[in-house]
Amino acid sequence: MALWVAKLQSMYLAVGLLLALVHLHSTWLGGEAGDTRVQCFVPGGVAGLQAPQRTLLQTKTKTKFPKVRAVNLGGWLVIEGWMKPELFSASNLPIDPDLLDGTRIRLRSSKTGLYMSAENGGGSVVSCNRSVASTWETFKVWRVSPGTYQLRVDNNKFMNAPNNGGGIVQATATLARGWEIFTFTRQGNMVHIQAGNGDYFQAVNKNQVTADLVTPPPWGNNAATFTIEIDESVSLHGEYQLANAWGAGAPQAKTVVKNHRDNFIQESDFEWLSNNGINAVRIPVGWWIAYDPNPPAPYVGGSLQCLDNAFKWGKTHNIKIIVDLHAAPGGQSTFEICSTRDGVAEWATNKTYRDQSIEVIDFLAQRYAKNPALLGIELLNEPFENVIPDISVVNDYYTTGYKTVRKYSKTTYVIMSQVIGHSDDEIVNMANLLPDDNVVMDYHPYNSFVPIYSTLSVEQNIAIVYNQRRDLIRRLNESNAYAFVGEWTDYFECCNGAPGKPNKQDYLKFATAQENVFGHATFGWAFWSYRNAVDRWSYETSATQGYMPRRPVN
């Protein structure tokens, strides 16, 4: 879940920190000689973590499945560049690898030193009169092909040259079409911009940019040469960016994406997981899987065949499958984890996208409901509170998604993700609103992404697991829904970046603490992720190298 992922935890964690510090005196490390697990005084003992009077994962047919001890197969069918950076290396991409979809750029006149600006954030003319760049002066790149781009302004309209050029440049287009396509010619950090008729942008008058220079300008100090500045604080390296790097439908993209899918996860990985105590996998998928083998541009077909293979491998190696709609149309967050084109999240504000998401759930449920390897379907991964104007949108979507799955199966677990940014109380309240009918509440705790964690010691980070996290698991266990820690990892921030901290033993203690606590969730847990270039986010690497238990803690 992806990193960076993306994933902002709400400020309620500060409250958890206070609880952790209050109880820190009761936490002690060590135990018998050779025992590397964290020991902790837990009020009420481990029994205090159990859900009262609840049969674990008992279906209506009275068949049982053990608690989930799973890994996520993140980065496979929904690509996240931080998990496999070589996919986005400059040598692997065509020209302008720094201008992929969603890149934020600023354009500055080489003659006046002033920034190009979409007046009022868009809806008016484009000027070149600002000495300081802010949101009106920042443009989101839409890559048409290498060297040709569209520019989305602050209010999400598009920069356009009416009649393909010859006049004043505006930022008034609601849709990105022909008049909104511009050609960039670059020399170092300088750029010449051409409209569709070939005329060049120039800023002769600082109050308006025009696309009316017919002859090619020289490089240097003139009204038609701009300096391009890239905002490095926003970098989207997701499935959309990779698939569209060569332009929609380009054969190079198909080759790169197919090669990644064929090699990133194979049947041998399922065999390894089964041999090492893992009994399920959570597989993130994108909405475009429902349109395979010919998904909408720029996505590359073939992800459905990969998912079919996973079900076959799962059946062979006794690995259950959870299918997770990780990337919804329109984007449920601003991060690459949902394959957003430019960081604008529109899933919650556009009912068409939510209806389309339900169609994807219908497709998945119909296709796999009778497959014996299917364990559950997750309706949506990590909707972010800051892009959801009304929480009823998520509640209504979950209700419809639940009914959609139930059309095809009465026993498949229907999994619903927490809203990222919600407090513990809000997560529990949502779980209590869910039907008591094989419904699962998915919770994603990370000791990162919020600055407070880096100020804590190793012991304080572990105490948060044994106190705040334990308390929420207990409360979720008592709710209508099953409790599932659908993402967690061995990475954590601590000690103000002190050299050597955390060390290998610290990571092992932290991972063991999480397995101890999350193992009491009534549904189970899933580590993020099985394979990752960042070691402590990789189950395969951490377990093999001894940074976490080789087999799940019982």
XYZ file of C-alpha atoms in Angstrom:
554
model
C 0.000 0.000 0.000
C 1.473 1.067 -0.972
C 4.698 4.341 -0.372
C 5.753 7.213 -0.873
C 3.385 5.377 -0.395
C 1.568 7.118 0.284
C 0.129 6.876 3.113
C -0.610 9.573 5.610
C -1.720 8.528 9.089
C -4.012 10.919 10.932
C -2.887 13.107 13.793
C -4.827 10.986 16.211
C -1.638 8.960 16.452
C -0.365 11.634 18.792
C -2.979 10.442 21.256
C -1.705 6.924 20.835
C 1.782 8.165 21.594
C 0.600 9.549 24.916
C -0.957 6.192 25.759
C 2.248 4.453 24.752
C 4.360 6.698 26.943
C 2.053 6.205 29.928
C 2.399 2.448 29.645
C 6.036 2.412 28.608
C 7.175 1.512 32.123
C 5.392 -1.812 31.773
C 7.318 -2.781 28.631
C 10.556 -4.690 28.930
C 12.812 -6.245 26.362
C 14.458 -9.577 26.413
C 13.432 -12.754 28.254
C 15.126 -16.097 28.321
C 18.538 -16.450 26.732
C 18.195 -16.393 22.980
C 14.638 -15.049 23.064
C 14.525 -12.137 20.637
C 10.841 -11.400 20.977
C 9.494 -8.372 22.750
C 7.878 -9.202 26.086
C 5.236 -6.862 27.406
C 2.889 -6.623 30.340
C -0.576 -6.561 28.785
C -3.483 -5.846 31.158
C -5.717 -8.875 31.120
C -3.048 -10.992 29.405
C -3.325 -12.139 25.809
C -6.888 -13.184 26.516
C -7.678 -9.496 26.651
C -7.021 -9.358 22.914
C -9.542 -12.022 22.001
C -12.992 -11.229 20.715
C -15.561 -12.463 23.253
C -17.764 -15.382 22.258
C -16.887 -15.269 18.575
C -16.130 -18.273 16.416
C -13.123 -17.467 14.279
C -13.803 -17.255 10.564
C -16.715 -19.657 10.639
C -18.714 -19.532 7.443
C -22.400 -20.275 7.076
C -21.493 -23.750 5.826
C -19.625 -24.422 9.098
C -16.343 -24.845 7.288
C -13.369 -23.076 8.857
C -10.309 -21.339 7.528
C -7.400 -20.600 9.874
C -6.504 -17.035 10.698
C -5.025 -15.207 7.748
C -1.225 -14.995 7.751
C -0.765 -13.233 4.447
C 1.497 -11.046 2.382
C 0.491 -8.414 -0.123
C 1.651 -8.913 -3.679
C 2.047 -5.156 -4.027
C 3.712 -3.653 -7.072
C 2.723 -6.566 -9.302
C -0.598 -5.760 -10.997
C -0.649 -2.163 -9.783
C 2.868 -0.848 -10.326
C 4.418 1.388 -7.659
C 7.778 2.742 -8.711
C 9.303 3.000 -5.233
C 8.990 -0.776 -4.947
C 10.942 -1.401 -8.165
C 12.808 1.809 -9.064
C 14.610 0.371 -12.090
C 11.322 0.510 -14.005
C 11.598 4.293 -13.900
C 15.325 4.686 -14.427
C 16.223 7.203 -17.133
C 17.871 4.447 -19.160
C 14.614 2.491 -19.222
C 12.459 5.404 -20.426
C 12.294 7.518 -23.604
C 13.184 11.221 -23.824
C 12.089 13.583 -21.060
C 11.903 10.910 -18.338
C 11.549 13.782 -15.866
C 8.272 14.867 -17.485
C 6.046 11.891 -16.811
C 2.354 12.344 -16.101
C 1.692 14.303 -12.931
C 5.066 16.060 -12.802
C 4.714 19.588 -11.399
C 6.537 22.226 -13.429
C 7.027 25.988 -13.391
C 7.963 28.075 -16.427
C 10.062 31.208 -16.044
C 10.853 33.772 -18.737
C 14.568 33.798 -19.474
C 14.237 37.479 -20.420
C 12.364 38.909 -17.414
C 12.874 36.221 -14.776
C 9.114 36.208 -14.100
C 6.949 33.099 -13.834
C 4.159 32.073 -16.161
C 0.835 32.107 -14.300
C -2.721 30.888 -14.881
C -4.557 33.964 -13.620
C -6.991 33.205 -10.784
C -5.758 29.607 -10.849
C -7.404 29.067 -14.224
C -10.416 30.202 -16.187
C -8.704 33.251 -17.688
C -5.580 34.256 -19.601
C -2.062 33.011 -18.979
C 0.321 35.767 -17.936
C 4.037 35.884 -17.179
C 4.269 38.447 -14.398
C 4.965 36.699 -11.091
C 8.262 37.060 -9.268
C 7.428 34.190 -6.878
C 5.915 30.872 -7.903
C 2.962 29.398 -6.026
C -0.038 27.280 -7.026
C -1.169 29.494 -9.940
C 2.326 29.208 -11.368
C 2.526 25.424 -11.024
C 1.291 23.173 -13.827
C 0.595 19.435 -13.826
C 1.978 17.580 -16.829
C -0.192 15.315 -18.939
C 2.135 13.410 -21.247
C 0.708 12.825 -24.731
C 3.903 11.319 -26.131
C 7.598 11.978 -25.551
C 8.025 15.678 -26.253
C 4.328 16.606 -26.424
C 2.315 17.576 -23.357
C -0.843 19.097 -21.945
C -0.732 21.311 -18.866
C -3.362 21.226 -16.121
C -3.607 24.348 -13.973
C -4.528 24.901 -10.341
C -8.323 24.722 -10.734
C -7.926 21.614 -12.938
C -8.689 23.341 -16.214
C -6.180 23.028 -19.042
C -3.937 25.537 -20.723
C -5.036 26.047 -24.315
C -4.089 27.935 -27.475
C -7.395 28.739 -29.234
C -7.443 27.799 -32.914
C -4.226 25.847 -32.278
C -2.228 29.047 -31.910
C -1.835 32.475 -33.346
C -3.192 34.395 -30.365
C -3.443 34.678 -26.592
C -2.787 31.565 -24.475
C -5.563 30.797 -22.001
C -6.301 28.349 -19.184
C -9.984 27.814 -19.849
C -10.365 24.297 -21.283
C -12.405 21.794 -19.285
C -11.184 18.866 -21.398
C -7.724 18.171 -22.782
C -7.945 17.877 -26.565
C -6.086 19.194 -29.605
C -5.785 22.890 -28.748
C -4.314 21.834 -25.412
C -1.382 19.868 -26.879
C 2.009 21.584 -26.896
C 5.440 20.498 -28.128
C 8.449 21.034 -25.876
C 11.944 21.414 -27.319
C 14.534 21.422 -24.556
C 18.156 22.412 -24.169
C 19.335 21.837 -20.630
C 16.863 23.600 -18.362
C 15.585 25.832 -21.182
C 12.475 25.094 -23.238
C 10.695 26.377 -26.340
C 6.947 25.673 -26.433
C 4.954 25.312 -29.660
C 1.201 25.314 -30.160
C -0.482 22.930 -32.577
C 0.048 25.214 -35.601
C 3.781 25.384 -34.905
C 3.818 28.923 -33.497
C 5.971 29.472 -30.419
C 4.923 30.766 -27.012
C 6.365 34.140 -26.095
C 5.958 36.632 -23.256
C 6.426 39.979 -24.962
C 3.738 41.499 -22.747
C 4.055 40.286 -19.182
C 0.279 40.358 -18.724
C -0.372 37.799 -21.441
C 1.453 34.902 -23.052
C 0.849 34.481 -26.769
C 1.410 31.607 -29.188
C 2.177 33.671 -32.258
C 5.919 33.588 -32.936
C 6.306 32.004 -36.370
C 10.102 31.732 -36.670
C 12.088 29.455 -34.369
C 13.631 31.505 -31.548
C 17.293 31.262 -30.537
C 18.277 29.868 -27.157
C 19.021 32.399 -24.481
C 17.729 35.717 -23.244
C 14.562 36.315 -25.289
C 10.792 36.397 -24.859
C 10.251 32.898 -26.322
C 12.744 30.992 -24.179
C 11.599 29.764 -20.793
C 13.385 28.058 -17.949
C 11.637 24.894 -16.790
C 11.691 24.146 -13.060
C 10.530 20.755 -11.792
C 8.959 20.449 -8.361
C 10.813 17.475 -6.880
C 8.486 17.327 -3.862
C 5.805 15.637 -5.980
C 6.838 12.559 -7.927
C 4.343 10.069 -9.327
C 5.832 6.768 -10.461
C 2.811 4.537 -10.858
C 1.219 2.264 -13.429
C -0.191 5.174 -15.422
C 3.161 6.960 -15.655
C 4.990 3.847 -16.864
C 2.333 2.731 -19.338
C 2.078 6.227 -20.838
C 5.799 7.034 -20.929
C 6.042 6.226 -24.655
C 2.500 7.411 -25.408
C -0.751 5.468 -25.294
C -0.579 2.087 -26.999
C 3.159 2.214 -27.702
C 4.699 -1.257 -28.148
C 7.617 -0.383 -25.857
C 5.244 0.080 -22.916
C 3.606 -3.266 -23.585
C 6.990 -4.972 -23.564
C 8.159 -3.335 -20.336
C 4.919 -3.935 -18.417
C 4.547 -7.531 -19.608
C 8.134 -8.349 -18.716
C 7.588 -6.925 -15.236
C 4.392 -8.909 -14.629
C 5.879 -12.152 -15.919
C 8.924 -11.956 -13.664
C 7.933 -10.036 -10.531
C 5.672 -12.817 -9.197
C 5.789 -16.451 -10.322
C 4.489 -19.811 -9.105
C 7.758 -20.429 -7.252
C 6.883 -17.497 -4.998
C 3.619 -19.156 -3.970
C 5.544 -22.322 -3.192
C 8.044 -20.367 -1.045
C 5.264 -18.603 0.829
C 3.427 -21.844 1.519
C 6.617 -23.461 2.800
C 7.183 -20.513 5.142
C 3.841 -20.426 6.933
C 1.917 -17.990 4.730
C -1.615 -19.144 3.941
C -3.025 -16.245 1.888
C -2.072 -13.378 -0.392
C -3.755 -9.999 -0.826
C -3.448 -9.018 -4.475
C -3.892 -5.346 -5.387
C -5.543 -4.885 -8.795
C -6.465 -1.861 -10.870
C -9.909 -1.036 -12.225
C -8.689 -1.640 -15.789
C -8.490 -5.387 -15.118
C -12.222 -5.635 -15.826
C -11.579 -4.530 -19.434
C -8.805 -6.992 -20.188
C -7.395 -7.916 -22.681
C -8.001 -4.443 -24.166
C -8.098 -1.987 -21.253
C -8.521 1.761 -21.799
C -5.377 3.626 -22.854
C -2.677 3.771 -21.727
C -3.032 0.618 -19.639
C -1.505 -2.609 -20.900
C -3.586 -5.783 -21.140
C -2.605 -9.012 -19.417
C -3.255 -8.331 -15.732
C -6.335 -10.562 -15.768
C -4.307 -13.528 -16.980
C -1.841 -12.897 -14.152
C -4.670 -12.920 -11.621
C -6.051 -16.128 -13.128
C -2.583 -17.636 -12.733
C -2.501 -16.560 -9.083
C -5.754 -18.415 -8.422
C -4.328 -21.518 -10.091
C -1.091 -21.289 -8.097
C -3.014 -20.620 -4.919
C -5.063 -23.769 -5.354
C -1.913 -25.801 -6.022
C -0.017 -24.488 -2.982
C -2.891 -24.012 -0.501
C -2.725 -20.231 -0.634
C -6.033 -18.367 -0.417
C -6.590 -15.238 -2.507
C -7.870 -11.833 -1.427
C -8.521 -9.566 -4.413
C -8.123 -5.910 -3.498
C -9.384 -3.035 -5.677
C -6.282 -0.964 -5.047
C -6.661 1.534 -7.875
C -10.161 2.869 -8.467
C -11.164 4.978 -11.476
C -10.711 8.665 -10.770
C -8.404 7.928 -7.837
C -9.385 7.581 -4.179
C -6.210 9.368 -3.096
C -3.582 11.664 -4.589
C -0.824 9.038 -4.630
C 0.573 6.601 -7.178
C -0.842 3.683 -5.195
C -4.181 4.301 -6.961
C -2.591 4.878 -10.398
C -3.593 8.526 -10.497
C -2.529 10.389 -13.625
C -1.671 13.669 -11.955
C -2.525 13.478 -8.254
C -6.042 14.843 -8.636
C -8.452 12.552 -6.753
C -11.962 12.525 -8.258
C -13.402 9.157 -7.216
C -15.298 10.614 -4.261
C -16.644 13.610 -6.157
C -17.765 11.883 -9.346
C -20.500 9.267 -9.111
C -19.602 7.934 -12.545
C -16.293 6.716 -11.155
C -17.957 5.058 -8.159
C -20.487 3.324 -10.405
C -17.627 2.131 -12.581
C -15.900 0.772 -9.467
C -19.014 -1.255 -8.641
C -18.923 -2.681 -12.166
C -15.349 -3.813 -11.502
C -16.397 -5.469 -8.227
C -19.253 -7.167 -10.087
C -16.800 -8.458 -12.678
C -14.402 -9.827 -10.049
C -17.127 -11.414 -7.942
C -18.794 -13.057 -10.917
C -15.502 -14.401 -12.222
C -14.066 -15.779 -8.977
C -16.933 -16.351 -6.537
C -17.006 -20.104 -7.165
C -13.241 -20.502 -7.268
C -12.158 -22.500 -4.197
C -9.030 -20.354 -3.812
C -11.019 -17.129 -3.271
C -11.136 -15.946 0.331
C -12.300 -12.343 0.022
C -12.828 -9.284 -2.126
C -11.754 -5.870 -0.856
C -14.048 -3.182 -2.235
C -11.531 -0.320 -2.137
C -8.061 0.322 -0.781
C -7.362 3.329 1.441
C -9.783 6.089 0.557
C -8.237 9.278 1.957
C -10.327 11.532 4.164
C -8.787 14.743 2.804
C -10.252 14.106 -0.680
C -13.668 12.882 0.497
C -16.079 15.784 1.001
C -18.761 13.578 2.543
C -18.109 10.245 4.288
C -21.572 9.029 3.283
C -20.103 8.593 -0.204
C -17.836 5.830 1.112
C -20.577 4.271 3.250
C -22.965 4.148 0.304
C -20.294 2.664 -1.924
C -19.482 -0.028 0.637
C -23.176 -0.896 0.960
C -23.563 -1.262 -2.800
C -20.312 -3.189 -3.119
C -21.354 -5.601 -0.371
C -24.664 -6.304 -2.126
C -22.820 -6.769 -5.410
C -20.553 -9.486 -4.003
C -23.499 -11.165 -2.285
C -25.229 -11.614 -5.650
C -22.629 -14.256 -6.431
C -21.580 -15.617 -3.036
C -23.083 -15.705 0.450
C -19.828 -16.702 2.113
C -17.023 -14.767 0.379
C -15.543 -12.296 2.843
C -16.341 -8.728 1.862
C -13.499 -6.481 3.032
C -13.800 -2.743 3.601
C -10.795 -0.492 4.161
C -10.542 2.116 6.846
C -10.682 5.708 5.675
C -7.129 7.018 6.020
C -7.251 9.980 8.370
C -10.043 8.617 10.539
C -9.573 8.368 14.284
C -9.717 5.060 16.139
C -13.276 5.859 17.216
C -14.340 6.543 13.634
C -12.799 3.259 12.441
C -14.649 1.314 15.143
C -17.885 3.174 14.453
C -17.673 2.261 10.780
C -17.030 -1.388 11.675
C -20.120 -1.404 13.904
C -22.264 -0.165 11.034
C -21.285 -3.136 8.884
C -23.465 -6.254 8.703
C -22.431 -9.275 10.767
C -22.190 -11.437 7.676
C -18.611 -12.356 6.764
C -17.700 -8.682 6.542
C -14.168 -7.559 7.382
C -12.788 -4.171 8.490
C -9.287 -3.547 7.133
C -6.897 -1.408 9.201
C -3.422 -0.227 8.068
C -1.080 0.842 10.895
C 2.373 2.173 10.028
C 4.974 3.707 12.348
C 6.009 6.147 9.659
C 4.752 9.031 7.506
C 4.029 11.128 10.605
C 7.030 13.051 12.025
C 6.293 12.087 15.620
C 7.550 8.514 15.099
C 11.063 9.610 14.230
C 11.353 11.329 17.625
C 10.631 8.104 19.527
C 13.004 5.444 20.753
C 12.766 1.861 19.551
C 11.048 0.906 22.795
C 8.493 3.704 22.456
C 7.638 2.618 18.919
C 7.111 -0.921 20.149
C 5.010 0.321 23.054
C 2.624 1.954 20.574
C 2.051 -1.484 19.064
C 1.340 -3.043 22.466
C -0.923 -0.228 23.630
C -2.734 1.907 21.059
C -2.665 -0.722 18.292
C -3.603 -3.508 20.682
C -6.514 -1.469 22.019
C -7.901 -0.786 18.547
C -7.593 -4.457 17.556
C -9.527 -5.434 20.687
C -12.274 -2.923 19.914
C -12.503 -4.073 16.294
C -12.702 -7.685 17.474
C -15.814 -6.722 19.446
C -17.465 -4.963 16.488
C -19.853 -6.411 13.920
C -17.014 -6.951 11.457
C -14.003 -9.211 11.543
C -10.752 -7.336 12.183
C -8.006 -7.472 9.554
C -4.634 -5.730 9.599
C -4.402 -5.700 5.828
C -1.124 -3.791 5.655
C 1.788 -3.468 8.068
C 5.526 -3.611 7.642
C 8.837 -4.061 9.420
C 9.984 -0.525 8.653
C 9.689 2.145 11.324
C 11.186 5.540 12.031
C 12.899 6.280 15.326
C 15.618 7.887 17.380
C 15.841 11.156 15.404
C 17.877 9.353 12.768
C 20.625 8.304 15.198
C 23.382 6.276 13.461
C 22.873 2.534 13.774
C 19.263 2.849 14.873
C 17.203 0.868 14.398
C 19.493 -2.162 14.140
C 18.734 -5.735 13.147
C 17.579 -6.775 16.629
C 15.368 -3.703 16.843
C 13.652 -4.637 13.590
C 13.185 -8.219 14.773
C 11.627 -7.064 18.044
C 9.370 -4.611 16.234
C 8.171 -7.220 13.727
C 7.607 -9.792 16.458
C 5.597 -7.306 18.507
C 3.359 -6.635 15.528
C 2.849 -10.310 14.793
C 1.977 -10.886 18.461
C -0.639 -8.132 18.490
C -1.988 -8.292 14.952
C -2.196 -12.050 15.234
C -5.139 -11.531 17.600
C -7.200 -9.763 14.943
C -10.147 -12.032 14.263
C -9.452 -12.230 10.524
C -5.656 -11.991 10.634
C -2.979 -9.888 8.953
C -1.191 -9.238 5.666
C 2.355 -7.851 5.483
C 3.166 -5.080 2.975
C 4.714 -6.365 0.854
C 6.084 -9.721 -0.234
C 8.725 -8.262 -2.549
C 10.135 -4.750 -2.418
C 13.387 -3.017 -3.313
C 13.260 -1.299 0.090
C 14.400 -4.139 2.333
C 12.358 -3.645 5.504
C 9.216 -3.332 3.384
C 9.978 -6.752 1.882
C 8.723 -9.867 3.666
C 10.928 -12.034 1.501
C 14.093 -10.105 2.375
C 13.335 -9.424 6.047
C 12.316 -12.989 6.829
C 15.242 -14.491 4.932
C 17.829 -12.188 6.535
C 16.484 -12.536 10.081
C 14.990 -9.073 10.489
C 11.651 -10.681 11.326
C 10.506 -14.194 12.243
C 11.067 -16.628 9.383
C 7.652 -18.130 10.034
C 4.675 -16.206 11.403
C 4.406 -16.022 15.184
C 1.627 -18.266 16.475
